[in-house]
Coordinates of C-alpha atoms in Angstrom, one line a residue:
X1051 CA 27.1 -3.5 39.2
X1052 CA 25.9 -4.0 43.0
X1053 CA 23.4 -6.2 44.1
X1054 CA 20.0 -4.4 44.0
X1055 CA 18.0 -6.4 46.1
X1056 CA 18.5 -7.6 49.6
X1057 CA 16.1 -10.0 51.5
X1058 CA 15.0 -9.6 55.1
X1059 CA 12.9 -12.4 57.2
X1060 CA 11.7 -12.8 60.6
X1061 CA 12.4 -16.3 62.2
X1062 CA 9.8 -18.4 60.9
X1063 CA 10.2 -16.7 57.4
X1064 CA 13.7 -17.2 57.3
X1065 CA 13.6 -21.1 57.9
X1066 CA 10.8 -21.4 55.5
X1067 CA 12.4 -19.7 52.7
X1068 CA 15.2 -22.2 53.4
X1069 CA 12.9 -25.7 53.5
X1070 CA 11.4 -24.7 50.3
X1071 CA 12.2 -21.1 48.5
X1072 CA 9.9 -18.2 48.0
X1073 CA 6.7 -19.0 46.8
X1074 CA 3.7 -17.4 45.7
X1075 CA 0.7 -20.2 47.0
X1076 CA 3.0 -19.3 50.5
X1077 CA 1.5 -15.7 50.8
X1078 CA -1.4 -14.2 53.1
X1079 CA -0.7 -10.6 52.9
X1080 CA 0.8 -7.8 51.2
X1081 CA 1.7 -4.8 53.5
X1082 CA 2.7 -1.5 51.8
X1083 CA 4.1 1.6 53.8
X1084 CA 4.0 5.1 53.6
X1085 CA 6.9 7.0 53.0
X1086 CA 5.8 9.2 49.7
X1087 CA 7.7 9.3 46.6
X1088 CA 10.2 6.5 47.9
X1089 CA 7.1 4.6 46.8
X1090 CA 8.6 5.1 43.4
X1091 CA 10.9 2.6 43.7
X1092 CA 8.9 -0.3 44.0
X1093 CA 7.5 0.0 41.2
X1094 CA 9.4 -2.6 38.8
X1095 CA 8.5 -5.4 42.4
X1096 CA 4.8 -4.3 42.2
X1097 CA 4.4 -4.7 38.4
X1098 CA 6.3 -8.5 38.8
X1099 CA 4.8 -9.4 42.0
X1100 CA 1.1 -8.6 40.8
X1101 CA 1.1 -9.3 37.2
X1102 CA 3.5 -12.1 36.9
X1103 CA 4.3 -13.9 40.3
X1104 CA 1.2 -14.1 42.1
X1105 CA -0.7 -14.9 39.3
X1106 CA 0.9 -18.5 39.9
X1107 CA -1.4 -19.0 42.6
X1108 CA -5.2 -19.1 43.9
X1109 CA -5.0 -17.9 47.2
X1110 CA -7.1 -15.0 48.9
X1111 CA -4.2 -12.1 49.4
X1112 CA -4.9 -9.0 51.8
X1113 CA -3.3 -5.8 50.7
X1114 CA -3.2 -3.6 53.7
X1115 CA -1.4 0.3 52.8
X1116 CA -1.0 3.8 54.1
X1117 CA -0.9 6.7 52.5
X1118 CA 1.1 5.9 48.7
X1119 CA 1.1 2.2 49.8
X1120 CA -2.8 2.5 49.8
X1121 CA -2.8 4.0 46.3
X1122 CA -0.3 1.1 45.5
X1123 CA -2.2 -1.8 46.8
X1124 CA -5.2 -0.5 45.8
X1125 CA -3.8 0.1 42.1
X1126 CA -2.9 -3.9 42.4
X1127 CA -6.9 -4.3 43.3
X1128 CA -7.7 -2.2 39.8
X1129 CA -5.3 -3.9 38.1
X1130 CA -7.7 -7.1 36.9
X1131 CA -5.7 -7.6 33.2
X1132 CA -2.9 -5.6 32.7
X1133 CA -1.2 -4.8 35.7
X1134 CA 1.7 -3.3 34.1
X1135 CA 0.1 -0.6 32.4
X1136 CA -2.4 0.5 35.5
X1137 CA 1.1 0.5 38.0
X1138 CA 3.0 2.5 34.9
X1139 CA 0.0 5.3 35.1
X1140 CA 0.2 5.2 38.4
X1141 CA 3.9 6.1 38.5
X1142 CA 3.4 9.0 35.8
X1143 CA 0.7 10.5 37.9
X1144 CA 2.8 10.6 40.7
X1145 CA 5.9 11.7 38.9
X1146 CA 4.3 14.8 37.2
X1147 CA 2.1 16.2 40.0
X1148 CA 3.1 19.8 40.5
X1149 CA 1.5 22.2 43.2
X1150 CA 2.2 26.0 42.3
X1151 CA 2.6 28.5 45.5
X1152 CA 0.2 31.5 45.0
X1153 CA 1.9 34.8 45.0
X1154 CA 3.5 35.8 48.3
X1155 CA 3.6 31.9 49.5
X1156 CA 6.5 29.8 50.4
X1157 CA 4.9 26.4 49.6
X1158 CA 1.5 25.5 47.9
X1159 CA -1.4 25.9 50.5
X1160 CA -2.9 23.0 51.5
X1161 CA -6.3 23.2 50.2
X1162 CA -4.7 23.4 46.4
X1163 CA -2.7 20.5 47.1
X1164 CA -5.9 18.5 48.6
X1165 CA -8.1 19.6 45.7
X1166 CA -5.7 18.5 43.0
X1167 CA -4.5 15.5 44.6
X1168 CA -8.2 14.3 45.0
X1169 CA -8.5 15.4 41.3
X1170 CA -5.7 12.9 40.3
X1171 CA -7.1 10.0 42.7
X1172 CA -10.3 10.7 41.0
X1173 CA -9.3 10.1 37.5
X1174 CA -7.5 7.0 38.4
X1175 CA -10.8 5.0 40.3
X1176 CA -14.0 7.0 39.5
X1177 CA -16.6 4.7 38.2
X1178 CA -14.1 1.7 39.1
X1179 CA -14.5 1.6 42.6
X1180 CA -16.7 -1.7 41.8
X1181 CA -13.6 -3.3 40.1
X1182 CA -11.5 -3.0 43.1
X1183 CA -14.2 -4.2 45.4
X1184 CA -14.9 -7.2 43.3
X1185 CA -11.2 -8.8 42.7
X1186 CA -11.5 -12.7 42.9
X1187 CA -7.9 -12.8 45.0
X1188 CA -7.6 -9.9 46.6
X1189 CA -9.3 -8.3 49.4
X1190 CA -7.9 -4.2 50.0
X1191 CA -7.7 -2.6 53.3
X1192 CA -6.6 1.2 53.5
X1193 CA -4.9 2.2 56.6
X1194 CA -6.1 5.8 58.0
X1195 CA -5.1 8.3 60.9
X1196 CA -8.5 9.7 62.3
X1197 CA -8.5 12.7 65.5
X1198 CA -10.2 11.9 68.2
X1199 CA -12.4 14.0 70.7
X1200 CA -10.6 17.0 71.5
X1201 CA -8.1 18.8 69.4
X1202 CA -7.8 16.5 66.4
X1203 CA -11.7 16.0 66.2
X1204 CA -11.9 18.5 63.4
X1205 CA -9.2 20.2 61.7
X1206 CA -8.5 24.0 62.9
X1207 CA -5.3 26.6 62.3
X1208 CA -5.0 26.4 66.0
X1209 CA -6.3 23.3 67.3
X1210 CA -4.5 21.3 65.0
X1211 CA -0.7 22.0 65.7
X1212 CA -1.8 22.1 69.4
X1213 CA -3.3 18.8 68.7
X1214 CA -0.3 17.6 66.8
X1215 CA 2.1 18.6 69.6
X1216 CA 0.6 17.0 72.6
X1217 CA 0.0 13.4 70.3
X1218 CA 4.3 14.1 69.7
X1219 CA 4.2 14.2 73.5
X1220 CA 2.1 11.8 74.3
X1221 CA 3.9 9.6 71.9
X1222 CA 7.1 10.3 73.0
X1223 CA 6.3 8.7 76.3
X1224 CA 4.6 5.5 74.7
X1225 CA 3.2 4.8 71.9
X1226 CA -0.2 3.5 73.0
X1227 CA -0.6 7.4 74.6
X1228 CA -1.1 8.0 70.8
X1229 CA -4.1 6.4 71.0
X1230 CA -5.4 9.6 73.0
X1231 CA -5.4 11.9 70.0
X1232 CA -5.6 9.5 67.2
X1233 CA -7.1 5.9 66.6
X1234 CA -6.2 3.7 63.3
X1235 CA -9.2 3.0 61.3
X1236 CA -8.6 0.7 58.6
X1237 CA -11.6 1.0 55.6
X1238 CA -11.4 -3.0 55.1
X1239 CA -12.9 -4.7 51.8
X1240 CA -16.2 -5.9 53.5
X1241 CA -16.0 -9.8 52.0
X1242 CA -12.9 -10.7 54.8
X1243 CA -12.0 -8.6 57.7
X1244 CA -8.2 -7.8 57.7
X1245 CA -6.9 -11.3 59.3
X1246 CA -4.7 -9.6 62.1
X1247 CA -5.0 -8.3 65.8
X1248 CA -5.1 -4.9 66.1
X1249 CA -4.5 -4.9 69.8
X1250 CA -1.2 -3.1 69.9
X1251 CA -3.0 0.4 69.1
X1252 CA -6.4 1.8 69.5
X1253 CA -8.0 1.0 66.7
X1254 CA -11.6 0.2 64.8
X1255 CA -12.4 -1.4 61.2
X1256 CA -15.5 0.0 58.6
X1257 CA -16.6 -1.4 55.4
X1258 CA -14.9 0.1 52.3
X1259 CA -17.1 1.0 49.8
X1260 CA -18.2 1.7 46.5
X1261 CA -19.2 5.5 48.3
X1262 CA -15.9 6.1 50.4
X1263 CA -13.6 4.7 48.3
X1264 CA -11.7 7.5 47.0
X1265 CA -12.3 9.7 50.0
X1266 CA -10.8 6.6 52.1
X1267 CA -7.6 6.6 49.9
X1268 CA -7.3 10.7 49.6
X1269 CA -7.7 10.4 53.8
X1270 CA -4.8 8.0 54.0
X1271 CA -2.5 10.6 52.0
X1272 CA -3.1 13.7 53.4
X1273 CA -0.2 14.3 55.5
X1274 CA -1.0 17.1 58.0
X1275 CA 0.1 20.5 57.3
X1276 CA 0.3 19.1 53.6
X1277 CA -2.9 18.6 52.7
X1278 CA -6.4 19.5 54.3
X1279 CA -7.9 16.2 56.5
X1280 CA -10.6 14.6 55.2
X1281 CA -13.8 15.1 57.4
X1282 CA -16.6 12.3 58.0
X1283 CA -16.2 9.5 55.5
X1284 CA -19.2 7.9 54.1
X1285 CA -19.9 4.4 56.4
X1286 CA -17.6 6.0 58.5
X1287 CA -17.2 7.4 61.8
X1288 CA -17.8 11.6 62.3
X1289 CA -14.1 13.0 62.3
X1290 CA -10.9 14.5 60.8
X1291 CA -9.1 11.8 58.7
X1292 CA -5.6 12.2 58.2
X1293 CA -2.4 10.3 56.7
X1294 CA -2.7 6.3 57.9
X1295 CA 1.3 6.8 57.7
X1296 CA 0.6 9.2 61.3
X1297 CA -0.3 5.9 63.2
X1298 CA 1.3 3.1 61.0
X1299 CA 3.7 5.0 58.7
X1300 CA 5.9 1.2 58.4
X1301 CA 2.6 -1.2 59.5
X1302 CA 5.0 -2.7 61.7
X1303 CA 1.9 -4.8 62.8
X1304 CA 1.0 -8.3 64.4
X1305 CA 1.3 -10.5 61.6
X1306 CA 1.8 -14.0 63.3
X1307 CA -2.7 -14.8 63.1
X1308 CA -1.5 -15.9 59.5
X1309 CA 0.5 -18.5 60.6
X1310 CA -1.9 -20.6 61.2
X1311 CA -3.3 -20.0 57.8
X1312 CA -2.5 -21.8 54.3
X1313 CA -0.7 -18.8 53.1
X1314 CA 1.4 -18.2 56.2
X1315 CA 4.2 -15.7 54.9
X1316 CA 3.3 -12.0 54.7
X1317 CA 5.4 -10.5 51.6
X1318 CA 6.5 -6.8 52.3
X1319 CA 8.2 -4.9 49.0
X1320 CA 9.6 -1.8 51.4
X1321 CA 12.1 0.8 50.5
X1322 CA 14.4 0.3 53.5
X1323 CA 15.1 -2.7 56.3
X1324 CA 13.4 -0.9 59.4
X1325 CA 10.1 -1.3 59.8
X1326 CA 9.2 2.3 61.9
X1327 CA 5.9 2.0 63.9
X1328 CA 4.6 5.5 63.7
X1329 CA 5.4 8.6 61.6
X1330 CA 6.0 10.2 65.1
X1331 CA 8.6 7.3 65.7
X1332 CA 11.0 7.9 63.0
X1333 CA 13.3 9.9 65.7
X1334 CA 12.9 7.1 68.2
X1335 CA 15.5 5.1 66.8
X1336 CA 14.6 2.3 69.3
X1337 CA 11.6 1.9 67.9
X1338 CA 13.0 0.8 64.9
X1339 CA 14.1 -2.9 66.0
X1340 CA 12.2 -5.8 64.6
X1341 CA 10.0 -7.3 67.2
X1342 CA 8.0 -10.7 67.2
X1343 CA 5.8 -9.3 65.3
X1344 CA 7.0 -10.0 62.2
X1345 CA 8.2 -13.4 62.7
X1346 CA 6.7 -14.6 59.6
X1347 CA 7.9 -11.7 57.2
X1348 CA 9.7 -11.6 53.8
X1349 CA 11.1 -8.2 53.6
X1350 CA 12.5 -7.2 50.7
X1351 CA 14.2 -3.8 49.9
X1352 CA 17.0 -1.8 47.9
X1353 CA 20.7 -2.2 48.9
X1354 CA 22.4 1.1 50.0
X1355 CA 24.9 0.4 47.1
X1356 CA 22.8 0.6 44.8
X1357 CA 20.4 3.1 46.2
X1358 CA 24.0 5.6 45.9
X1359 CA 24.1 4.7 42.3
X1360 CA 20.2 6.3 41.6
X1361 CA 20.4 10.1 40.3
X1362 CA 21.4 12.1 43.6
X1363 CA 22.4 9.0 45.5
X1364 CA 19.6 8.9 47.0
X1365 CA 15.8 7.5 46.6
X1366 CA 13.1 10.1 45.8
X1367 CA 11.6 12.0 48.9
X1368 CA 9.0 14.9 49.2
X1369 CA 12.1 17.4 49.8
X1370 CA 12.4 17.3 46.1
X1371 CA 9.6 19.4 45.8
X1372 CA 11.4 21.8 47.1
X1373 CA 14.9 21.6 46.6
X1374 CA 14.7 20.5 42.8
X1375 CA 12.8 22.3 39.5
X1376 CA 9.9 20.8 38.3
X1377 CA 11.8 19.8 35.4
X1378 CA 14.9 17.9 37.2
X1379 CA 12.4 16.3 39.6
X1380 CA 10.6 14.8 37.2
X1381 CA 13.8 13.8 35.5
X1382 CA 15.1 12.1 38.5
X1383 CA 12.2 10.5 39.9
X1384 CA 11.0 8.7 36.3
X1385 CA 15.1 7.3 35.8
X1386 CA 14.4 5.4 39.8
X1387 CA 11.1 4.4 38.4
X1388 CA 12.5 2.5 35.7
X1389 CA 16.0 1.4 37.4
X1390 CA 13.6 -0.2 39.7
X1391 CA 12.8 -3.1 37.2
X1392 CA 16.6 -4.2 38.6
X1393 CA 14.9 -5.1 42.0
X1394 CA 12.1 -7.0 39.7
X1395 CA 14.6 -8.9 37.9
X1396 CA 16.7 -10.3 40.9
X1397 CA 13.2 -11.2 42.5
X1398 CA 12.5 -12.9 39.3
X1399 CA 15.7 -15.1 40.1
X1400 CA 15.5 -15.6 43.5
X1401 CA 11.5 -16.7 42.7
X1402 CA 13.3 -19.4 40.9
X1403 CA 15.4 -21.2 43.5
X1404 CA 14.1 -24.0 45.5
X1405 CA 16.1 -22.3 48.9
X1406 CA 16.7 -18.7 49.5
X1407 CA 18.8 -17.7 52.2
X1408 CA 18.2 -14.1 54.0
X1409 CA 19.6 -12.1 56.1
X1410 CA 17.8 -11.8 59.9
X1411 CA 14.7 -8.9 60.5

């Protein structure tokens, strides 16, 4: 069978892992990106990583996510006892959501989708928001997309794609142009700040709280066109709140603050070896080199070989909603789920070495 799991690392990382192997006491952060139902396939890393690996240690971790990476980090926030169990729910959830086109439609309309979705969020953390507040380790920041004066201020049929066209402009030129239409606001645990510059975009941190919880995390997932934006979060703010994937859809962000820390190595369980900037960016292929940014990064990620051997050679995506039955999508999506405890298991080995070697981010 082919190797499942391949091992990307930034300079420092890389001559780390070599001195002394991966360990758990070595990690500051936890970064977790966008990108849908290829979230799925993490799974197996996230129920090791959380419930077995880092458990080893006693270090303050930050989980910083976007859109599913928020629901995933925040699920390893929830997850006090059994981590297994509250990542396995989460899976199912996302594996049997199903959004039914009204008569006449092409696609479910957006408010549906919104309404359910925040339905599902809701069932998951309502009445636990304290729990994830209150971890003893780990400290939660959710990454959003919010529209700034003008267009994107508030969500419209017309404004919005107008909106959305001159931020693909603007971003087209440079990315910091972004920052004309959209700023990142990242809804940050409020015991520790999120230990990183956020220079390289406009950008602003509020308190995540007991009250915005859920509406931060629903914000962070709703992918324009796709779901409604969220409007003026609690502790937040006035604005529309969209998708934190929009301005960070790979948090390819300034990580090197932690290398000065105890815990210098930021972990990052991604489904591919790119790290894209921007959701905008994922046609601008040369945005897609590693830069010094990530110096002190462990990236680790499936192999194409064995992504070709998952049902349809490929790894879930939101174009199965469309292109596959309920039924077969479903079908599909819960056999990567569970072919993803291979990636676990050669973690699980490497864990175990006193050197890793890995291949240059």
């Amino acid at each position: 069978m082919p190797q499942a799991l391949q091992v990307y690392a930034g300079a420092a990382a890389k001559a780390r892992l070599a001195e002394r192997g991966l360990r758990a006491e070595d990690i500051g952060l936890i970064p977790a990106a966008a990108g849908g139902p290829k979230g799925l396939i993490l799974n197996g890393l996230d129920r090791f990583i959380f419930g077995d690996w880092l458990p080893q240690s006693r270090q303050t971790v930050h989980l910083v996510g976007a859109s599913i990476g928020a629901w995933r980090m925040a699920t390893a926030a929830l997850a006090h006892r059994d981590v297994a169990d509250a990542f396995n729910v989460m899976a199912e959830a996302y594996v049997t959501q199903q959004y039914d086109a009204l008569p006449g439609d092409k696609r479910p309309r957006p408010e549906g989708v919104s309404r359910r979705f925040g339905e599902i969020l809701g069932e998951i953390f309502q009445g636990r928001e304290a729990d994830v507040l209150a971890h003893p380790r780990f400290r939660l920041h959710v990454v959003t997309s919010r529209g700034r004066a003008g267009l994107l201020a508030r969500e419209g049929k017309l404004r919005t794609p107008l909106g959305y066209l001159g931020a693909f402009a603007a971003n087209a030129v440079s990315r910091p142009l972004l920052g004309r239409f959209l700023e990142r606001v990242v809804f940050s645990d409020p015991r520790d700040r999120l230990p990183l510059r956020l220079n390289d975009f406009r950008s602003r941190e509020v308190h995540l709280s007991r009250a915005n919880l859920r509406d931060a995390l629903l914000a962070s997932c709703s992918i324009p066109f796709w779901l409604q934006a969220q409007h003026d979060l609690p502790g937040a703010p006035r604005g529309a709140y969209w998708d934190g994937g929009i301005t960070d859809y790979h948090l390819h962000l300034d990580y090197r603050a932690l290398q000065s820390s105890n815990a210098p190595l930021v972990l990052y369980p991604h489904f591919q070896r790119q790290v894209v900037p921007g959701w905008l960016d994922k046609a601008l292929k040369h945005r897609h080199r590693s830069t010094a940014f990530l110096d002190n990064v462990v990236l680790l990620c499936p192999s194409a070989e064995w992504i070709a051997s998952l049902p349809g050679a490929k790894l879930p995506d939101r174009n199965d909603f469309i292109k596959l039955d309920a039924e077969e999508r479903r079908r599909r999506w819960r056999i990567a789920v569970a072919e993803s405890q291979r990636l676990a298991d050669e973690f699980a080995a490497l864990a175990q070495r006193d050197s890793v070697s890995a291949l240059p981010l």
